[in-house]
């Protein structure tokens, strides 16, 4: 009975815990595959940049309309897509690389968002936008997150082949089909959508953690792309479940607890992962020496 009370009791007894858990699972389904493609494209830091890029739009919406789900989502989406379009435009019209243009525009976005909240909001508002509160996820927010996860999975299914080819050989895709620009833009839109979904529960700073940490952990356990996706989603769901449990029993903030569990999973994968983990590498070297 004590095991039941510890592992299942909070979710059976409290509806807000059930909503938070389902929200984390929906985020895992959308964010983890997107994070995996970011890792494969060596764009991990772009995900972090985009998580900050939605801040000014969300800040303006928060100050104008308060905790309005529709306003926050539209504001974050508009800000994120603006950064994507401006970065792409600068990359194609100048000699600047995409990562540099993303870095420049995300810094402008981040500074603008913080200034907006500092001038017209409060420290409480800023903390809410940056770190979110997954335990406050309500049915409309859950529907939004689930809808974005559905759109993400459908988008990945429709553009799976060009996204995979572009991840490993973008020049080949441009030469053979010319669809590289469209696939890249669709992918960046999916990144922004999932960050907006994650922002509703985890805030702008925490959302990217659930996107990137499970994806980087999966690289240590699998090699084929379908297996990588499955492992990444599994890690993200486990982080959500264990993070919520820890936050409930230890009376800790839920968002950072979830990301901390995902980080511990990453460290464990580095040590024990069957594909490149430190333990297996040491055992392999000892075998060769013997």
XYZ file of C-alpha atoms in Angstrom:
290
model
C 0.000 0.000 0.000
C 2.856 2.388 0.686
C 4.220 1.875 -2.835
C 0.766 2.559 -4.230
C 0.445 5.741 -2.155
C 3.865 6.937 -3.270
C 3.758 6.153 -7.006
C 0.047 6.378 -7.854
C -1.687 8.046 -4.908
C -1.069 11.684 -5.936
C -2.492 11.096 -9.426
C -5.525 9.174 -8.138
C -6.342 11.660 -5.413
C -5.795 15.017 -7.147
C -7.167 16.008 -10.548
C -4.531 18.708 -11.064
C -1.824 16.022 -10.807
C -3.596 13.932 -13.449
C -3.892 16.931 -15.770
C -0.211 17.740 -15.243
C 0.809 14.144 -15.984
C -1.255 13.952 -19.170
C 0.155 17.331 -20.202
C 3.706 16.063 -19.673
C 2.961 12.956 -21.738
C 1.524 15.077 -24.555
C 4.575 17.344 -24.436
C 6.819 14.284 -24.587
C 5.102 13.028 -27.741
C 5.670 16.317 -29.541
C 8.856 17.735 -28.045
C 11.069 14.631 -27.920
C 11.000 13.828 -31.696
C 11.567 17.505 -32.523
C 14.496 17.596 -30.088
C 15.943 14.502 -31.736
C 15.929 16.152 -35.157
C 17.588 19.226 -33.614
C 20.332 16.970 -32.225
C 20.791 15.188 -35.562
C 21.037 18.544 -37.350
C 23.500 19.849 -34.731
C 21.034 22.630 -33.947
C 20.640 21.942 -30.226
C 21.414 25.520 -29.254
C 18.920 26.789 -31.822
C 16.206 25.137 -29.725
C 17.420 27.067 -26.703
C 17.491 30.282 -28.729
C 13.949 29.759 -29.967
C 12.702 29.152 -26.420
C 13.836 32.682 -25.563
C 12.530 34.110 -28.833
C 8.898 33.611 -27.819
C 9.381 35.669 -24.637
C 8.436 39.176 -25.882
C 5.229 37.978 -27.533
C 4.224 36.026 -24.443
C 5.160 38.957 -22.188
C 3.035 41.440 -24.145
C 0.099 39.036 -24.167
C 0.487 38.321 -20.447
C 0.519 42.008 -19.517
C -2.388 42.852 -21.817
C -4.656 39.882 -21.185
C -3.291 38.141 -18.089
C -3.327 34.341 -17.985
C -5.271 34.051 -21.238
C -4.339 30.805 -22.952
C -5.285 32.085 -26.394
C -3.398 35.371 -26.000
C -0.244 33.746 -24.615
C -0.200 31.158 -27.385
C -0.758 33.662 -30.175
C 1.806 36.087 -28.719
C 4.470 33.410 -28.320
C 3.780 31.960 -31.762
C 3.957 35.342 -33.497
C 7.224 36.248 -31.745
C 8.805 32.865 -32.491
C 7.801 32.856 -36.165
C 9.036 36.431 -36.528
C 12.485 35.391 -35.324
C 12.430 32.359 -37.653
C 11.499 34.467 -40.685
C 13.972 37.258 -39.924
C 16.800 34.794 -39.293
C 16.043 32.937 -42.517
C 15.869 36.192 -44.460
C 19.215 37.411 -43.103
C 20.828 34.032 -43.822
C 19.687 34.067 -47.451
C 20.390 37.741 -48.186
C 23.768 38.025 -46.454
C 26.841 35.905 -45.810
C 25.915 35.346 -42.159
C 25.378 31.757 -41.048
C 22.011 30.634 -39.701
C 23.251 29.965 -36.172
C 24.711 33.476 -35.929
C 21.514 35.133 -37.134
C 19.450 33.041 -34.712
C 21.750 34.047 -31.858
C 21.459 37.747 -32.722
C 17.677 37.790 -32.999
C 17.081 35.601 -29.957
C 19.209 37.943 -27.818
C 17.204 40.905 -29.075
C 14.002 39.008 -28.324
C 15.089 37.958 -24.855
C 16.188 41.456 -23.875
C 12.973 42.967 -25.241
C 10.820 40.488 -23.334
C 12.595 41.057 -20.031
C 12.388 44.839 -20.455
C 8.668 44.653 -21.268
C 7.894 42.601 -18.168
C 10.184 44.692 -15.959
C 8.579 47.950 -17.125
C 4.905 47.005 -17.172
C 4.754 43.801 -15.139
C 6.239 42.473 -11.911
C 8.807 39.968 -10.713
C 5.994 37.467 -10.181
C 4.930 37.889 -13.817
C 8.509 37.381 -14.992
C 8.946 34.227 -12.896
C 5.690 32.817 -14.252
C 6.698 33.429 -17.878
C 10.234 32.086 -17.430
C 9.462 29.011 -15.340
C 5.736 28.328 -15.819
C 3.695 26.066 -13.567
C 2.788 22.634 -14.859
C 0.466 22.012 -11.896
C -1.778 24.818 -13.160
C -2.453 23.125 -16.503
C -6.206 23.192 -17.084
C -8.342 21.377 -19.709
C -8.032 24.151 -22.359
C -4.239 24.212 -21.962
C -4.188 20.431 -22.149
C -6.194 20.520 -25.374
C -3.715 23.027 -26.811
C -0.718 20.875 -25.887
C -2.377 17.714 -27.224
C -3.361 19.515 -30.433
C 0.196 20.732 -31.022
C 1.534 17.234 -30.339
C -0.901 15.863 -32.927
C 0.109 18.494 -35.489
C 3.771 17.727 -34.791
C 3.386 13.988 -35.319
C 1.387 14.531 -38.517
C 3.952 17.049 -39.778
C 6.831 14.684 -39.069
C 4.988 11.877 -40.834
C 4.295 13.995 -43.929
C 7.820 15.458 -44.151
C 9.697 12.501 -42.675
C 11.831 11.680 -45.729
C 12.988 15.246 -46.563
C 13.623 15.970 -42.868
C 15.782 12.854 -42.516
C 17.699 13.555 -45.732
C 18.246 17.197 -44.784
C 19.521 16.155 -41.355
C 22.358 14.143 -42.897
C 22.918 15.630 -46.379
C 21.086 18.939 -46.995
C 23.000 19.630 -50.209
C 21.754 16.359 -51.738
C 18.152 17.327 -50.969
C 18.576 20.765 -52.518
C 20.137 19.340 -55.680
C 17.715 16.452 -56.200
C 14.351 17.905 -55.214
C 14.782 21.546 -54.268
C 12.494 21.005 -51.296
C 15.071 21.644 -48.625
C 13.917 25.191 -47.869
C 10.289 24.121 -47.390
C 11.211 21.176 -45.170
C 13.512 23.389 -43.109
C 10.844 26.055 -42.650
C 8.197 23.485 -41.677
C 10.612 22.012 -39.160
C 11.321 25.404 -37.568
C 7.583 26.103 -37.350
C 7.151 22.783 -35.526
C 9.963 23.780 -33.151
C 8.189 27.056 -32.346
C 4.828 25.322 -31.898
C 6.261 22.830 -29.415
C 8.056 25.541 -27.490
C 4.761 27.431 -27.247
C 3.131 24.235 -25.954
C 5.939 23.691 -23.471
C 5.786 27.311 -22.404
C 2.215 26.829 -21.171
C 3.418 24.271 -18.630
C 7.137 24.760 -18.035
C 7.875 28.370 -19.003
C 10.298 29.590 -21.642
C 13.453 28.497 -19.798
C 12.269 24.983 -18.918
C 10.426 24.088 -22.145
C 13.589 23.458 -24.128
C 14.854 21.084 -21.432
C 12.121 18.529 -22.102
C 12.855 18.897 -25.805
C 16.636 18.428 -25.735
C 17.648 16.291 -22.735
C 15.633 13.159 -23.650
C 16.831 13.466 -27.255
C 20.494 13.643 -26.266
C 19.986 10.760 -23.837
C 18.451 8.595 -26.581
C 21.625 8.852 -28.677
C 23.384 6.700 -26.060
C 20.833 3.862 -26.269
C 19.806 3.417 -29.900
C 21.052 3.912 -33.446
C 18.115 3.674 -35.885
C 15.893 6.733 -36.146
C 12.615 5.014 -35.154
C 14.312 3.508 -32.093
C 15.837 6.885 -31.210
C 12.399 8.503 -31.342
C 10.860 5.798 -29.157
C 13.637 6.049 -26.566
C 13.497 9.865 -26.529
C 9.717 9.858 -25.985
C 10.112 7.234 -23.254
C 12.756 9.301 -21.463
C 10.597 12.434 -21.700
C 7.522 10.666 -20.316
C 9.519 9.115 -17.487
C 11.012 12.504 -16.618
C 7.531 14.021 -16.481
C 6.172 11.270 -14.255
C 9.111 11.109 -11.838
C 9.498 14.897 -11.779
C 5.883 15.359 -10.748
C 6.251 12.709 -8.042
C 9.373 14.350 -6.643
C 7.796 17.802 -6.697
C 4.715 16.485 -4.880
C 6.444 14.476 -2.146
C 9.367 16.873 -1.605
C 7.303 20.073 -2.020
C 9.535 21.346 -4.840
C 8.735 23.369 -7.985
C 7.368 20.982 -10.591
C 9.000 22.378 -13.756
C 12.601 22.370 -12.490
C 12.021 18.935 -10.915
C 10.994 17.504 -14.288
C 14.006 19.000 -16.052
C 16.331 17.860 -13.264
C 15.083 14.275 -13.635
C 15.645 14.537 -17.400
C 19.162 15.806 -16.686
C 19.855 12.884 -14.345
C 18.664 10.579 -17.115
C 21.148 12.208 -19.455
C 24.026 11.750 -17.010
C 23.018 8.116 -16.447
C 22.937 7.597 -20.216
C 26.429 9.044 -20.549
C 27.666 6.572 -17.967
C 25.641 3.446 -18.824
C 24.409 3.897 -22.409
C 24.918 0.846 -24.599
C 26.005 2.965 -27.580
C 28.975 5.040 -26.481
C 28.410 5.072 -22.729
C 31.528 5.493 -20.614
C 31.128 2.135 -18.852
C 30.833 0.199 -22.096
C 33.783 2.051 -23.593
C 35.934 1.169 -20.579
C 34.870 -2.497 -20.733
C 35.576 -2.565 -24.463
C 39.068 -1.154 -23.985
C 39.797 -3.660 -21.215
C 38.662 -6.475 -23.497
C 40.995 -5.281 -26.239
C 43.866 -5.009 -23.804
C 43.274 -8.518 -22.526
